[in-house]
Short mmCIF file of C-alpha atoms in Angstrom, two decimals:
data_model
loop_
_atom_site.label_atom_id
_atom_site.label_comp_id
_atom_site.label_asym_id
_atom_site.label_seq_id
_atom_site.Cartn_x
_atom_site.Cartn_y
_atom_site.Cartn_z
CA MET A 1 -22.64 17.55 -19.95
CA GLY A 2 -22.60 14.56 -17.62
CA GLU A 3 -22.80 11.86 -20.65
CA LYS A 4 -19.25 13.38 -21.63
CA ARG A 5 -18.03 13.48 -18.14
CA TYR A 6 -18.73 9.26 -17.72
CA LYS A 7 -17.49 8.78 -21.04
CA LYS A 8 -13.80 10.59 -19.82
CA ARG A 9 -13.78 8.52 -16.71
CA LEU A 10 -14.65 4.97 -18.63
CA ILE A 11 -11.55 6.72 -21.69
CA PHE A 12 -8.72 6.90 -18.47
CA LEU A 13 -10.16 3.74 -16.44
CA VAL A 14 -10.27 1.56 -19.91
CA LEU A 15 -6.76 3.10 -19.97
CA LEU A 16 -5.55 1.65 -15.86
CA VAL A 17 -7.15 -1.49 -16.94
CA LEU A 18 -4.98 -2.22 -20.35
CA LEU A 19 -1.49 -0.71 -18.72
CA VAL A 20 -2.46 -3.54 -15.80
CA VAL A 21 -2.59 -6.46 -18.89
CA PHE A 22 0.57 -5.16 -19.97
CA PHE A 23 2.29 -5.24 -16.61
CA TYR A 24 1.60 -8.83 -16.60
CA ILE A 25 1.81 -10.26 -20.22
CA SER A 26 4.85 -8.45 -19.82
CA GLY A 27 6.07 -10.92 -17.58
CA MET A 28 7.38 -8.05 -15.08
CA LYS A 29 5.49 -9.92 -12.24
CA GLU A 30 7.47 -12.72 -12.46
CA TYR A 31 10.73 -10.46 -11.19
CA LEU A 32 8.23 -9.28 -8.46
CA SER A 33 8.81 -12.56 -6.67
CA PHE A 34 11.14 -14.12 -3.37
CA ASP A 35 13.24 -16.61 -6.08
CA LYS A 36 13.89 -14.15 -8.61
CA LEU A 37 15.21 -11.93 -5.94
CA LYS A 38 16.98 -14.29 -4.09
CA ALA A 39 18.43 -14.28 -7.69
CA TYR A 40 19.62 -11.67 -8.05
CA ARG A 41 19.90 -9.98 -5.27
CA THR A 42 24.38 -10.34 -6.14
CA ASP A 43 23.87 -8.21 -9.26
CA LEU A 44 21.30 -5.86 -7.03
CA PHE A 45 22.88 -5.33 -4.56
CA VAL A 46 26.77 -4.73 -7.29
CA PHE A 47 24.19 -2.69 -9.49
CA VAL A 48 23.22 -0.33 -6.29
CA HIS A 49 26.41 0.12 -4.77
CA GLN A 50 27.59 1.69 -8.33
CA HIS A 51 24.33 3.85 -9.49
CA PHE A 52 23.41 4.09 -5.54
CA LEU A 53 21.36 7.40 -6.59
CA VAL A 54 19.43 7.32 -9.49
CA SER A 55 18.69 3.36 -7.81
CA ILE A 56 16.31 5.31 -5.09
CA ILE A 57 14.79 7.42 -7.67
CA GLY A 58 14.37 4.50 -9.25
CA PHE A 59 13.32 2.76 -6.93
CA PHE A 60 10.91 5.03 -5.54
CA VAL A 61 9.61 5.62 -8.31
CA ILE A 62 8.10 1.71 -9.42
CA TYR A 63 7.20 1.72 -5.63
CA ILE A 64 4.95 4.60 -6.03
CA LEU A 65 3.40 3.22 -9.14
CA ILE A 66 2.41 -0.10 -7.82
CA ALA A 67 1.39 1.16 -5.00
CA SER A 68 -1.05 2.69 -6.92
CA LEU A 69 -1.92 1.04 -9.70
CA SER A 70 -2.57 -1.83 -7.20
CA MET A 71 -0.08 -4.59 -9.05
CA PRO A 72 1.17 -7.27 -6.93
CA GLY A 73 4.72 -7.23 -5.87
CA ALA A 74 4.85 -4.44 -3.67
CA PRO A 75 6.19 -6.55 -0.36
CA ILE A 76 8.91 -8.05 -2.70
CA LEU A 77 10.22 -4.39 -3.39
CA ALA A 78 10.36 -3.05 0.27
CA MET A 79 12.69 -6.71 0.90
CA ALA A 80 14.68 -5.89 -2.40
CA GLY A 81 15.57 -1.96 -0.75
CA GLY A 82 15.67 -3.39 2.92
CA PHE A 83 18.50 -5.19 2.21
CA VAL A 84 20.43 -2.85 -0.78
CA TYR A 85 19.21 -0.09 1.93
CA GLY A 86 19.30 -1.20 4.89
CA VAL A 87 16.15 -1.33 7.55
CA PHE A 88 15.68 2.50 8.10
CA GLN A 89 16.29 3.99 4.46
CA THR A 90 14.51 1.73 3.18
CA THR A 91 11.09 2.44 5.63
CA ALA A 92 11.19 5.92 5.43
CA ILE A 93 11.12 5.32 1.04
CA VAL A 94 8.83 2.89 1.04
CA ASN A 95 6.58 4.55 4.02
CA THR A 96 6.72 7.73 1.79
CA ALA A 97 6.18 6.51 -1.65
CA ALA A 98 3.53 3.89 -0.79
CA THR A 99 1.33 6.34 0.63
CA ILE A 100 1.70 8.98 -2.10
CA GLY A 101 0.18 6.13 -4.25
CA ALA A 102 -2.39 5.52 -1.52
CA THR A 103 -3.58 8.77 -2.01
CA ILE A 104 -3.57 8.61 -5.96
CA ALA A 105 -5.26 5.03 -5.56
CA PHE A 106 -7.96 6.78 -3.57
CA LEU A 107 -8.18 9.63 -5.57
CA LEU A 108 -8.57 7.65 -8.70
CA SER A 109 -11.04 5.64 -7.19
CA ARG A 110 -12.68 8.60 -5.45
CA TYR A 111 -13.59 10.19 -9.43
CA LEU A 112 -14.05 6.66 -11.24
CA VAL A 113 -16.53 4.94 -9.33
CA GLY A 114 -16.73 7.13 -5.89
CA ASP A 115 -18.97 9.99 -6.96
CA TRP A 116 -20.74 8.01 -8.63
CA VAL A 117 -21.61 6.01 -5.95
CA GLN A 118 -21.98 8.79 -3.06
CA ASN A 119 -25.14 10.20 -5.33
CA ARG A 120 -26.91 7.11 -6.24
CA PHE A 121 -27.06 6.32 -3.25
CA LYS A 122 -27.08 9.33 -1.12
CA ASP A 123 -30.42 8.85 1.17
CA LYS A 124 -29.46 4.75 2.04
CA LEU A 125 -25.47 6.35 2.65
CA GLN A 126 -26.58 9.35 4.93
CA THR A 127 -25.82 7.19 9.19
CA PHE A 128 -22.71 5.77 6.95
CA ASN A 129 -21.45 9.34 5.85
CA ARG A 130 -22.17 10.56 9.00
CA GLN A 131 -20.64 7.74 11.30
CA PHE A 132 -17.78 7.56 8.96
CA GLU A 133 -17.18 11.32 9.55
CA GLN A 134 -17.44 11.00 12.80
CA ASP A 135 -15.51 7.56 13.85
CA GLY A 136 -13.62 7.26 10.06
CA VAL A 137 -10.23 7.64 11.57
CA TYR A 138 -10.04 5.42 14.25
CA TYR A 139 -12.04 2.81 11.53
CA LEU A 140 -9.12 3.47 8.99
CA LEU A 141 -6.04 3.13 11.73
CA THR A 142 -7.30 0.32 13.00
CA LEU A 143 -8.23 -1.17 9.18
CA ARG A 144 -3.43 0.47 8.41
CA PHE A 145 -2.41 -1.19 11.23
CA ALA A 146 -4.42 -5.09 11.09
CA PRO A 147 -1.96 -7.03 8.38
CA ILE A 148 -4.49 -8.59 7.85
CA PHE A 149 -6.43 -6.17 5.31
CA PRO A 150 -4.44 -6.28 2.48
CA PHE A 151 -3.87 -2.85 1.35
CA THR A 152 -4.72 -2.09 -2.51
CA TRP A 153 -9.01 -2.94 -1.31
CA ILE A 154 -8.57 -0.20 1.96
CA ASN A 155 -7.61 2.61 -0.41
CA LEU A 156 -10.34 1.60 -3.82
CA PHE A 157 -12.93 1.14 -0.43
CA CYS A 158 -11.79 4.64 1.04
CA GLY A 159 -12.71 6.43 -2.47
CA LEU A 160 -16.27 5.05 -2.57
CA THR A 161 -16.78 7.25 1.33
CA ASN A 162 -17.06 10.78 1.85
CA ILE A 163 -13.41 10.29 4.01
CA SER A 164 -11.12 13.92 3.35
CA MET A 165 -7.96 13.14 1.39
CA VAL A 166 -6.06 14.61 4.36
CA THR A 167 -7.34 12.39 6.72
CA PHE A 168 -6.89 9.64 4.22
CA LEU A 169 -3.25 10.82 3.68
CA TRP A 170 -1.78 11.04 7.87
CA THR A 171 -3.93 7.95 8.82
CA THR A 172 -2.41 5.31 5.85
CA ALA A 173 0.57 7.02 6.31
CA VAL A 174 0.76 6.39 9.77
CA GLY A 175 -1.04 2.94 10.10
CA ILE A 176 1.74 1.32 7.80
CA LEU A 177 4.12 2.34 9.63
CA PRO A 178 4.83 -0.64 11.54
CA GLY A 179 3.94 -3.14 8.40
CA THR A 180 6.77 -1.52 6.17
CA LEU A 181 9.04 -1.96 9.30
CA LEU A 182 9.18 -5.06 9.50
CA ILE A 183 9.08 -6.14 6.42
CA CYS A 184 11.74 -4.06 5.22
CA TYR A 185 13.66 -5.63 8.25
CA THR A 186 12.99 -8.82 7.53
CA GLY A 187 14.50 -7.54 3.59
CA SER A 188 18.01 -6.70 5.29
CA GLN A 189 17.99 -10.52 6.60
CA LEU A 190 17.74 -11.61 3.23
CA GLY A 191 21.40 -12.29 2.84
CA GLN A 192 20.01 -15.53 5.59
CA ILE A 193 17.08 -16.39 3.59
CA ASN A 194 17.06 -19.69 1.70
CA SER A 195 13.58 -19.93 1.51
CA PRO A 196 10.50 -18.13 2.06
CA GLU A 197 10.05 -20.80 4.78
CA ASP A 198 13.03 -18.78 6.68
CA LEU A 199 10.78 -15.82 6.40
CA LEU A 200 8.72 -17.10 9.17
CA SER A 201 10.83 -16.60 11.91
CA PRO A 202 10.23 -16.71 15.88
CA GLY A 203 10.52 -13.22 15.31
CA ILE A 204 9.18 -12.23 12.55
CA TRP A 205 5.63 -13.75 14.12
CA ILE A 206 6.17 -12.59 17.68
CA ALA A 207 5.88 -9.37 15.43
CA PHE A 208 2.72 -9.76 13.34
CA ILE A 209 1.12 -10.83 16.56
CA LEU A 210 1.66 -7.93 18.54
CA LEU A 211 1.16 -5.06 15.34
CA SER A 212 -2.63 -7.75 15.08
CA ILE A 213 -2.67 -6.45 18.87
CA PHE A 214 -1.44 -2.71 18.16
CA ALA A 215 -4.26 -2.82 15.74
CA PHE A 216 -6.98 -2.10 17.99
CA LEU A 217 -5.33 0.12 20.25
CA PRO A 218 -7.33 2.54 18.12
CA VAL A 219 -10.59 1.47 19.11
CA VAL A 220 -9.88 1.14 21.94
CA TYR A 221 -8.93 4.73 22.09
CA LYS A 222 -12.00 5.29 21.04
CA LYS A 223 -14.69 3.60 23.29
CA LEU A 224 -12.21 4.72 27.08
CA LYS A 225 -12.01 7.79 25.32
CA ARG A 226 -16.35 8.07 25.52
#
């Protein structure tokens, strides 16, 4: 029974790898770049204006796929959304899609590897699991708020822990909200941006610094609570 389950997971993993490989060799990655976004921003705006509902559904589904399969290009996609849909509408769409995608990646990580890790190193992970069960919310919020920790790595790492899906889901939704808002706002300024360097305006730098400081609030709260 265990061998059959292992084979199913292996087949599923191979299919995921093939899907990611196809993403790269098909050239789709090239379209999720700043240069392409800048070159086609007018065409993109016209298409969205003519096919508003279809474009939103497509945007939402594509974002979930990118987030769940840990593919690159999510920030560029969020910026594109900020440009054509506006800051707040795109923030709501991206935050929801990213949370769903992250949860799928989390479950895939747990299904493919996490259960095996927990069973294989059960004794060695007892202290870690107990600590993470007690303070996992604070750790996750800190990781999500801080812009220096890769979104994808956090999803995959959490799948190896014993944290519940519900906790992972809501901390992700809350934790990525400030960063999502910032990226969507940056995208809304795309009409005034001609190079990647223009993205790093003083206001954006200040926002990132404040976001980094904000990331430590969950840890500070935990210390004060005790």
